[in-house]
mmCIF file of C-alpha atoms in Angstrom:
data_model
loop_
_atom_site.group_PDB
_atom_site.id
_atom_site.type_symbol
_atom_site.label_atom_id
_atom_site.label_comp_id
_atom_site.label_asym_id
_atom_site.label_seq_id
_atom_site.Cartn_x
_atom_site.Cartn_y
_atom_site.Cartn_z
ATOM 1 C CA GLY A 126 52.553 -46.645 -6.407
ATOM 2 C CA MET A 127 53.678 -49.811 -8.160
ATOM 3 C CA ASP A 128 51.615 -51.768 -10.707
ATOM 4 C CA VAL A 129 51.502 -55.304 -9.292
ATOM 5 C CA ALA A 130 51.983 -57.021 -5.924
ATOM 6 C CA ASN A 131 52.210 -60.743 -5.239
ATOM 7 C CA ALA A 132 50.370 -62.535 -2.426
ATOM 8 C CA SER A 133 53.292 -61.950 -0.009
ATOM 9 C CA MET A 134 56.772 -63.274 0.720
ATOM 10 C CA TYR A 135 58.279 -64.936 3.778
ATOM 11 C CA ASP A 136 59.692 -61.667 5.173
ATOM 12 C CA GLY A 137 61.377 -58.440 4.096
ATOM 13 C CA SER A 138 64.851 -59.951 3.797
ATOM 14 C CA THR A 139 63.781 -62.792 1.494
ATOM 15 C CA ALA A 140 61.749 -60.337 -0.585
ATOM 16 C CA LEU A 141 64.909 -58.273 -1.127
ATOM 17 C CA ALA A 142 66.953 -61.360 -2.023
ATOM 18 C CA GLU A 143 64.290 -62.595 -4.461
ATOM 19 C CA ALA A 144 64.290 -59.153 -6.087
ATOM 20 C CA ALA A 145 68.048 -59.422 -6.651
ATOM 21 C CA LEU A 146 67.571 -62.888 -8.189
ATOM 22 C CA LEU A 147 64.923 -61.497 -10.532
ATOM 23 C CA ALA A 148 67.358 -58.808 -11.671
ATOM 24 C CA ILE A 149 70.157 -61.333 -12.275
ATOM 25 C CA ARG A 150 67.860 -63.557 -14.366
ATOM 26 C CA LEU A 151 66.347 -60.675 -16.321
ATOM 27 C CA LYS A 152 69.535 -58.751 -17.085
ATOM 28 C CA GLU A 153 71.778 -61.840 -17.402
ATOM 29 C CA ARG A 154 74.390 -60.042 -15.305
ATOM 30 C CA ASN A 155 75.868 -61.100 -11.985
ATOM 31 C CA LYS A 156 76.801 -57.875 -10.185
ATOM 32 C CA ILE A 157 74.616 -56.408 -7.431
ATOM 33 C CA VAL A 158 75.425 -53.004 -5.921
ATOM 34 C CA CYS A 159 74.105 -52.706 -2.390
ATOM 35 C CA SER A 160 74.212 -49.874 0.151
ATOM 36 C CA ARG A 161 75.740 -50.741 3.541
ATOM 37 C CA ALA A 162 72.895 -48.736 5.062
ATOM 38 C CA ILE A 163 70.541 -51.618 4.220
ATOM 39 C CA HIS A 164 69.649 -53.700 7.291
ATOM 40 C CA PRO A 165 72.744 -55.876 7.990
ATOM 41 C CA GLU A 166 70.661 -59.033 8.401
ATOM 42 C CA TYR A 167 68.951 -58.354 5.063
ATOM 43 C CA ARG A 168 72.404 -58.182 3.491
ATOM 44 C CA GLN A 169 73.348 -61.477 5.148
ATOM 45 C CA VAL A 170 70.252 -63.151 3.672
ATOM 46 C CA LEU A 171 71.096 -61.617 0.291
ATOM 47 C CA LYS A 172 74.601 -63.121 0.392
ATOM 48 C CA THR A 173 73.210 -66.533 1.346
ATOM 49 C CA TYR A 174 70.667 -66.450 -1.489
ATOM 50 C CA LEU A 175 73.199 -65.425 -4.142
ATOM 51 C CA MET A 176 76.011 -67.718 -2.989
ATOM 52 C CA CYS A 177 75.231 -70.455 -5.528
ATOM 53 C CA PHE A 178 74.660 -67.997 -8.369
ATOM 54 C CA HIS A 179 78.283 -66.795 -8.283
ATOM 55 C CA ALA A 180 76.996 -63.255 -7.966
ATOM 56 C CA GLU A 181 79.269 -60.364 -7.070
ATOM 57 C CA ILE A 182 77.836 -58.206 -4.286
ATOM 58 C CA VAL A 183 79.490 -54.795 -4.048
ATOM 59 C CA GLU A 184 78.674 -52.803 -0.914
ATOM 60 C CA ILE A 185 78.846 -49.003 -0.727
ATOM 61 C CA ASP A 186 80.107 -47.460 2.509
ATOM 62 C CA THR A 187 77.845 -44.836 4.090
ATOM 63 C CA PRO A 188 80.055 -42.709 6.378
ATOM 64 C CA GLU A 189 77.479 -39.895 6.468
ATOM 65 C CA GLY A 190 74.522 -42.193 7.113
ATOM 66 C CA ILE A 191 73.214 -42.192 3.526
ATOM 67 C CA THR A 192 74.379 -43.643 0.207
ATOM 68 C CA PRO A 193 76.979 -41.339 -1.427
ATOM 69 C CA ILE A 194 75.808 -40.565 -4.975
ATOM 70 C CA GLU A 195 79.260 -39.960 -6.477
ATOM 71 C CA GLU A 196 80.556 -43.266 -5.099
ATOM 72 C CA LEU A 197 77.496 -45.024 -6.484
ATOM 73 C CA LYS A 198 78.187 -43.628 -9.962
ATOM 74 C CA LYS A 199 81.674 -45.160 -9.906
ATOM 75 C CA LEU A 200 80.406 -48.631 -8.991
ATOM 76 C CA ILE A 201 77.652 -49.079 -11.597
ATOM 77 C CA ASP A 202 78.805 -50.554 -14.910
ATOM 78 C CA ASP A 203 77.524 -52.767 -17.749
ATOM 79 C CA LYS A 204 77.828 -55.851 -15.506
ATOM 80 C CA THR A 205 75.463 -54.454 -12.865
ATOM 81 C CA ALA A 206 72.080 -56.183 -12.705
ATOM 82 C CA ALA A 207 70.585 -54.048 -9.936
ATOM 83 C CA VAL A 208 71.183 -51.418 -7.276
ATOM 84 C CA LEU A 209 69.598 -52.021 -3.856
ATOM 85 C CA ILE A 210 68.738 -49.106 -1.551
ATOM 86 C CA GLN A 211 66.676 -49.022 1.651
ATOM 87 C CA ASN A 212 64.631 -45.928 2.477
ATOM 88 C CA PRO A 213 64.401 -44.999 5.285
ATOM 89 C CA ASN A 214 67.624 -46.912 5.714
ATOM 90 C CA PHE A 215 68.810 -49.000 8.676
ATOM 91 C CA PHE A 216 69.959 -45.836 10.482
ATOM 92 C CA GLY A 217 66.561 -44.224 9.897
ATOM 93 C CA CYS A 218 68.068 -41.673 7.480
ATOM 94 C CA ILE A 219 66.131 -40.586 4.383
ATOM 95 C CA GLU A 220 67.876 -41.405 1.090
ATOM 96 C CA ASP A 221 67.709 -39.269 -2.074
ATOM 97 C CA MET A 222 65.794 -41.919 -4.005
ATOM 98 C CA GLU A 223 64.929 -39.773 -7.014
ATOM 99 C CA THR A 224 68.561 -38.873 -7.733
ATOM 100 C CA ILE A 225 69.674 -42.469 -7.155
ATOM 101 C CA SER A 226 66.977 -43.729 -9.542
ATOM 102 C CA ASN A 227 68.170 -41.383 -12.291
ATOM 103 C CA VAL A 228 71.783 -42.524 -11.819
ATOM 104 C CA VAL A 229 70.830 -46.212 -11.893
ATOM 105 C CA HIS A 230 68.660 -46.050 -15.004
ATOM 106 C CA LYS A 231 71.393 -44.432 -17.079
ATOM 107 C CA HIS A 232 73.021 -47.890 -17.134
ATOM 108 C CA ASP A 233 69.966 -50.033 -18.036
ATOM 109 C CA THR A 234 70.139 -51.419 -14.508
ATOM 110 C CA LEU A 235 67.193 -52.289 -12.264
ATOM 111 C CA PHE A 236 66.532 -50.082 -9.247
ATOM 112 C CA ILE A 237 65.280 -52.062 -6.236
ATOM 113 C CA ALA A 238 63.855 -50.069 -3.329
ATOM 114 C CA CYS A 239 63.349 -51.550 0.142
ATOM 115 C CA MET A 240 61.156 -49.649 2.584
ATOM 116 C CA ASN A 241 59.017 -49.337 5.682
ATOM 117 C CA PRO A 242 55.444 -49.059 4.305
ATOM 118 C CA ILE A 243 54.320 -46.713 7.094
ATOM 119 C CA SER A 244 56.890 -44.144 5.919
ATOM 120 C CA LEU A 245 54.952 -43.889 2.640
ATOM 121 C CA GLY A 246 52.327 -41.857 4.471
ATOM 122 C CA ILE A 247 54.715 -38.932 3.989
ATOM 123 C CA LEU A 248 57.590 -40.023 1.719
ATOM 124 C CA LYS A 249 57.332 -40.252 -2.060
ATOM 125 C CA PRO A 250 56.174 -43.775 -3.086
ATOM 126 C CA PRO A 251 58.561 -45.913 -5.177
ATOM 127 C CA GLY A 252 56.458 -45.687 -8.334
ATOM 128 C CA GLU A 253 56.925 -41.914 -8.376
ATOM 129 C CA TYR A 254 60.718 -42.141 -8.487
ATOM 130 C CA ASN A 255 60.607 -44.951 -11.070
ATOM 131 C CA ALA A 256 61.726 -47.906 -8.947
ATOM 132 C CA ASP A 257 61.523 -51.156 -10.919
ATOM 133 C CA ILE A 258 60.918 -53.327 -7.852
ATOM 134 C CA ALA A 259 59.788 -52.262 -4.377
ATOM 135 C CA VAL A 260 59.997 -54.663 -1.448
ATOM 136 C CA GLY A 261 59.989 -54.556 2.316
ATOM 137 C CA GLU A 262 58.624 -55.782 5.616
ATOM 138 C CA ALA A 263 54.892 -55.215 6.165
ATOM 139 C CA HIS A 264 54.808 -56.690 9.668
ATOM 140 C CA VAL A 265 54.287 -53.133 10.947
ATOM 141 C CA LEU A 266 50.828 -53.074 9.347
ATOM 142 C CA GLY A 267 48.582 -54.402 12.086
ATOM 143 C CA ASN A 268 50.710 -57.385 13.103
ATOM 144 C CA TYR A 269 52.517 -57.885 16.401
ATOM 145 C CA LEU A 270 55.826 -59.195 17.706
ATOM 146 C CA ASN A 271 55.811 -62.881 18.622
ATOM 147 C CA TYR A 272 59.241 -64.261 19.560
ATOM 148 C CA GLY A 273 60.802 -63.342 16.213
ATOM 149 C CA GLY A 274 58.019 -64.150 13.801
ATOM 150 C CA PRO A 275 56.138 -64.752 11.660
ATOM 151 C CA TYR A 276 56.795 -61.711 9.489
ATOM 152 C CA LEU A 277 55.343 -60.465 6.213
ATOM 153 C CA GLY A 278 57.357 -59.608 3.112
ATOM 154 C CA PHE A 279 55.803 -57.579 0.304
ATOM 155 C CA PHE A 280 56.999 -57.628 -3.303
ATOM 156 C CA THR A 281 55.805 -55.187 -5.980
ATOM 157 C CA VAL A 282 56.934 -54.576 -9.565
ATOM 158 C CA LYS A 283 56.258 -52.638 -12.738
ATOM 159 C CA ASN A 284 53.838 -54.318 -15.170
ATOM 160 C CA GLU A 285 56.613 -55.379 -17.533
ATOM 161 C CA LEU A 286 58.175 -57.524 -14.799
ATOM 162 C CA LEU A 287 54.941 -59.334 -13.897
ATOM 163 C CA ARG A 288 55.871 -62.657 -15.525
ATOM 164 C CA LYS A 289 59.278 -62.636 -13.840
ATOM 165 C CA MET A 290 57.919 -61.954 -10.355
ATOM 166 C CA PRO A 291 58.303 -64.725 -7.737
ATOM 167 C CA GLY A 292 55.529 -65.872 -5.443
ATOM 168 C CA ARG A 293 51.836 -66.422 -5.937
ATOM 169 C CA ILE A 294 49.731 -63.934 -7.893
ATOM 170 C CA ALA A 295 45.987 -63.656 -7.325
ATOM 171 C CA GLY A 296 43.953 -62.636 -10.359
ATOM 172 C CA GLU A 297 40.293 -61.783 -10.969
ATOM 173 C CA THR A 298 38.142 -63.599 -13.531
ATOM 174 C CA LEU A 299 34.620 -64.973 -14.140
ATOM 175 C CA ASP A 300 33.522 -68.514 -13.321
ATOM 176 C CA SER A 301 31.395 -70.779 -15.556
ATOM 177 C CA ASN A 302 28.276 -69.013 -14.280
ATOM 178 C CA GLY A 303 29.634 -65.585 -15.120
ATOM 179 C CA LYS A 304 30.233 -64.667 -11.490
ATOM 180 C CA ARG A 305 33.264 -62.740 -10.294
ATOM 181 C CA CYS A 306 35.921 -64.943 -8.693
ATOM 182 C CA PHE A 307 39.601 -64.950 -7.758
ATOM 183 C CA VAL A 308 42.237 -67.452 -8.886
ATOM 184 C CA LEU A 309 45.966 -68.050 -8.673
ATOM 185 C CA THR A 310 47.192 -66.949 -12.085
ATOM 186 C CA LEU A 311 50.327 -67.085 -14.265
ATOM 187 C CA GLN A 312 51.263 -70.338 -12.540
ATOM 188 C CA ALA A 313 53.603 -71.357 -15.359
ATOM 189 C CA ARG A 314 56.199 -69.268 -13.499
ATOM 190 C CA GLU A 315 56.143 -71.650 -10.545
ATOM 191 C CA GLN A 316 58.130 -74.770 -9.727
ATOM 192 C CA HIS A 317 55.178 -77.175 -9.656
ATOM 193 C CA ILE A 318 54.642 -76.541 -13.385
ATOM 194 C CA ARG A 319 58.232 -76.658 -14.702
ATOM 195 C CA ARG A 320 60.676 -76.608 -11.861
ATOM 196 C CA GLU A 321 63.882 -76.276 -13.882
ATOM 197 C CA LYS A 322 62.607 -73.182 -15.730
ATOM 198 C CA ALA A 323 60.630 -71.616 -12.904
ATOM 199 C CA THR A 324 61.089 -67.950 -12.042
ATOM 200 C CA SER A 325 59.413 -68.614 -8.705
ATOM 201 C CA ASN A 326 60.733 -71.273 -6.348
ATOM 202 C CA ILE A 327 59.452 -70.003 -3.025
ATOM 203 C CA CYS A 328 57.207 -72.421 -1.141
ATOM 204 C CA THR A 329 56.111 -70.184 1.720
ATOM 205 C CA ASN A 330 54.162 -66.963 1.939
ATOM 206 C CA GLN A 331 52.316 -65.215 4.737
ATOM 207 C CA ALA A 332 48.727 -64.983 3.521
ATOM 208 C CA LEU A 333 47.257 -64.811 7.040
ATOM 209 C CA LEU A 334 49.475 -61.873 7.999
ATOM 210 C CA ALA A 335 48.815 -60.258 4.614
ATOM 211 C CA LEU A 336 45.090 -60.458 5.379
ATOM 212 C CA ARG A 337 45.663 -58.796 8.763
ATOM 213 C CA ALA A 338 47.684 -56.050 7.044
ATOM 214 C CA CYS A 339 44.916 -55.541 4.481
ATOM 215 C CA ILE A 340 42.272 -55.209 7.211
ATOM 216 C CA TYR A 341 44.527 -52.794 9.116
ATOM 217 C CA LEU A 342 45.019 -50.571 6.050
ATOM 218 C CA CYS A 343 41.307 -50.612 5.227
ATOM 219 C CA ALA A 344 40.450 -49.677 8.819
ATOM 220 C CA LEU A 345 42.892 -46.751 8.811
ATOM 221 C CA GLY A 346 42.153 -45.452 5.325
ATOM 222 C CA LYS A 347 44.199 -42.732 3.607
ATOM 223 C CA LYS A 348 43.636 -40.164 6.341
ATOM 224 C CA GLY A 349 44.440 -42.626 9.112
ATOM 225 C CA ILE A 350 47.698 -43.713 7.500
ATOM 226 C CA ALA A 351 48.792 -40.073 7.160
ATOM 227 C CA GLU A 352 47.939 -39.476 10.836
ATOM 228 C CA LEU A 353 49.843 -42.615 11.844
ATOM 229 C CA THR A 354 52.910 -41.474 9.917
ATOM 230 C CA ASN A 355 52.760 -38.054 11.560
ATOM 231 C CA LEU A 356 52.537 -39.672 15.003
ATOM 232 C CA ASN A 357 55.720 -41.607 14.233
ATOM 233 C CA ILE A 358 57.487 -38.429 13.154
ATOM 234 C CA GLN A 359 56.351 -36.370 16.150
ATOM 235 C CA LYS A 360 57.250 -38.972 18.769
ATOM 236 C CA SER A 361 60.618 -39.966 17.302
ATOM 237 C CA HIS A 362 61.668 -36.335 16.877
ATOM 238 C CA TYR A 363 60.503 -35.455 20.383
ATOM 239 C CA ALA A 364 62.669 -38.268 21.777
ATOM 240 C CA TYR A 365 65.607 -37.289 19.559
ATOM 241 C CA GLU A 366 65.509 -33.629 20.596
ATOM 242 C CA ARG A 367 65.228 -34.490 24.308
ATOM 243 C CA LEU A 368 68.081 -37.022 24.133
ATOM 244 C CA CYS A 369 70.365 -34.589 22.310
ATOM 245 C CA THR A 370 70.108 -32.159 25.241
ATOM 246 C CA LEU A 371 71.785 -34.690 27.566
ATOM 247 C CA ASN A 372 75.509 -34.495 28.244
ATOM 248 C CA ASN A 373 77.716 -37.112 26.569
ATOM 249 C CA LEU A 374 75.151 -37.945 23.887
ATOM 250 C CA GLU A 375 75.257 -36.531 20.360
ATOM 251 C CA PRO A 376 73.735 -37.437 16.977
ATOM 252 C CA THR A 377 75.970 -39.618 14.807
ATOM 253 C CA PHE A 378 74.293 -38.569 11.549
ATOM 254 C CA LYS A 379 72.726 -35.146 11.133
ATOM 255 C CA LYS A 380 70.267 -36.173 8.432
ATOM 256 C CA PRO A 381 66.464 -36.171 8.160
ATOM 257 C CA PHE A 382 65.145 -39.419 9.639
ATOM 258 C CA PHE A 383 62.015 -41.506 10.143
ATOM 259 C CA ASN A 384 61.432 -43.604 13.310
ATOM 260 C CA GLU A 385 65.077 -44.598 13.893
ATOM 261 C CA PHE A 386 68.069 -42.427 14.726
ATOM 262 C CA VAL A 387 71.649 -43.031 15.871
ATOM 263 C CA LEU A 388 73.305 -41.452 18.921
ATOM 264 C CA LYS A 389 76.952 -41.566 19.953
ATOM 265 C CA ALA A 390 77.979 -41.966 23.596
ATOM 266 C CA LYS A 391 80.948 -39.748 24.551
ATOM 267 C CA GLY A 392 83.465 -39.570 27.362
ATOM 268 C CA ASP A 393 83.480 -42.542 29.729
ATOM 269 C CA LEU A 394 79.888 -43.349 28.834
ATOM 270 C CA SER A 395 79.375 -46.516 26.765
ATOM 271 C CA VAL A 396 76.398 -48.089 25.014
ATOM 272 C CA THR A 397 76.841 -51.151 27.239
ATOM 273 C CA LYS A 398 76.676 -49.028 30.400
ATOM 274 C CA ILE A 399 73.579 -47.217 29.134
ATOM 275 C CA ASN A 400 71.751 -50.408 28.227
ATOM 276 C CA GLU A 401 72.625 -52.194 31.472
ATOM 277 C CA HIS A 402 71.265 -49.287 33.514
ATOM 278 C CA LEU A 403 68.089 -49.057 31.431
ATOM 279 C CA LEU A 404 67.438 -52.797 31.594
ATOM 280 C CA LYS A 405 67.683 -52.739 35.395
ATOM 281 C CA ASN A 406 64.904 -50.171 35.290
ATOM 282 C CA GLY A 407 62.640 -52.051 32.899
ATOM 283 C CA ILE A 408 63.619 -50.286 29.674
ATOM 284 C CA ILE A 409 65.144 -51.904 26.590
ATOM 285 C CA GLY A 410 67.824 -49.522 25.330
ATOM 286 C CA GLY A 411 69.271 -48.852 21.894
ATOM 287 C CA LEU A 412 70.959 -51.368 19.606
ATOM 288 C CA ASP A 413 74.761 -51.360 19.947
ATOM 289 C CA LEU A 414 75.863 -50.871 16.332
ATOM 290 C CA SER A 415 79.463 -52.006 16.827
ATOM 291 C CA GLY A 416 78.481 -55.625 16.143
ATOM 292 C CA PHE A 417 77.255 -54.733 12.655
ATOM 293 C CA TYR A 418 79.455 -51.701 11.919
ATOM 294 C CA PRO A 419 82.905 -51.903 13.593
ATOM 295 C CA GLU A 420 83.539 -48.246 12.756
ATOM 296 C CA LEU A 421 80.545 -47.240 14.930
ATOM 297 C CA LYS A 422 82.271 -48.271 18.150
ATOM 298 C CA ASN A 423 80.113 -46.427 20.652
ATOM 299 C CA ASP A 424 76.924 -45.705 18.756
ATOM 300 C CA MET A 425 73.404 -46.953 19.356
ATOM 301 C CA LEU A 426 70.321 -47.127 17.178
ATOM 302 C CA LEU A 427 67.052 -46.093 18.813
ATOM 303 C CA CYS A 428 63.541 -46.483 17.451
ATOM 304 C CA VAL A 429 60.432 -44.592 18.540
ATOM 305 C CA THR A 430 57.081 -45.364 16.902
ATOM 306 C CA GLU A 431 53.404 -44.562 17.464
ATOM 307 C CA THR A 432 53.307 -47.285 20.150
ATOM 308 C CA LYS A 433 55.376 -45.189 22.581
ATOM 309 C CA SER A 434 53.664 -42.632 24.804
ATOM 310 C CA LYS A 435 55.106 -39.263 25.813
ATOM 311 C CA ASP A 436 55.316 -40.560 29.389
ATOM 312 C CA SER A 437 57.451 -43.536 28.345
ATOM 313 C CA ILE A 438 59.789 -41.253 26.382
ATOM 314 C CA ASP A 439 60.073 -38.890 29.362
ATOM 315 C CA ARG A 440 60.843 -41.865 31.606
ATOM 316 C CA LEU A 441 63.673 -42.878 29.259
ATOM 317 C CA ILE A 442 65.129 -39.365 29.530
ATOM 318 C CA THR A 443 64.803 -39.401 33.324
ATOM 319 C CA GLU A 444 66.621 -42.720 33.659
ATOM 320 C CA LEU A 445 69.392 -41.689 31.263
ATOM 321 C CA SER A 446 69.934 -38.403 33.085
ATOM 322 C CA LYS A 447 70.872 -40.418 36.198
ATOM 323 C CA ILE A 448 74.010 -41.862 34.580
ATOM 324 C CA ILE A 449 74.992 -39.100 32.156
#
């Protein structure tokens, strides 16, 4: 695991952007190398955040569904402040985080990992592959969808980056009576102390949702989290294997995955046709990737989590078999 976490961020995308800002300030460099397999909307937020900092954002193409190591090596130089990788990535594919970390740290560059926390029930945690900053969206931990929000960003760092970390930090101390208490600490980082020199300028966090996530994790415990992760794996792979048996559907990326996977529609079948048919029958289909990735013209991203029953997956297969 990582050493320190703040009291939460607005959402996963702003946590990633704040991590990039930390790297730019710390390294006094303006180049950010970013995998195109990071969530496209996260990358849009990143570009908006860094617009006024005259930062150079270099994106790495991912034709095989994961970040190509040799291409990454070519792009990192002495102007690079940080490398940003999501794991599992937007396509659900598992990245080789340990190898990427070794490549990044050869250049005195920060390695920023973005992740789905539930995947850590089976995948190696970021502290074990020496990530400098680990961020992501923790909405999946006991919170629910509500018309697009609110969400819950988490932000964790190594100890040496503690004083550079944005957001509020809760610390433990003793009060005047010698009793244990909790306080907001290291506030000299924040804008209400010295705005022009602040390393933290965020005004919003999601403490209520963070509390829900904390209760959820405590209720599950270590064993429960591992079981939850395995449920995600079993159900998503069951759906994937059933879907791949249908005519005119094939996997776009043949890589290990978690939760999400990408399928390509072949022949005269289109993602639009699939989704229109499913919607008429009360099923929300896969995300048409062509809007985010023009090269993926007839590919859709599907997600299956612990919330989906075997019956609902079988119903999806039944409905698809009617038009394929």
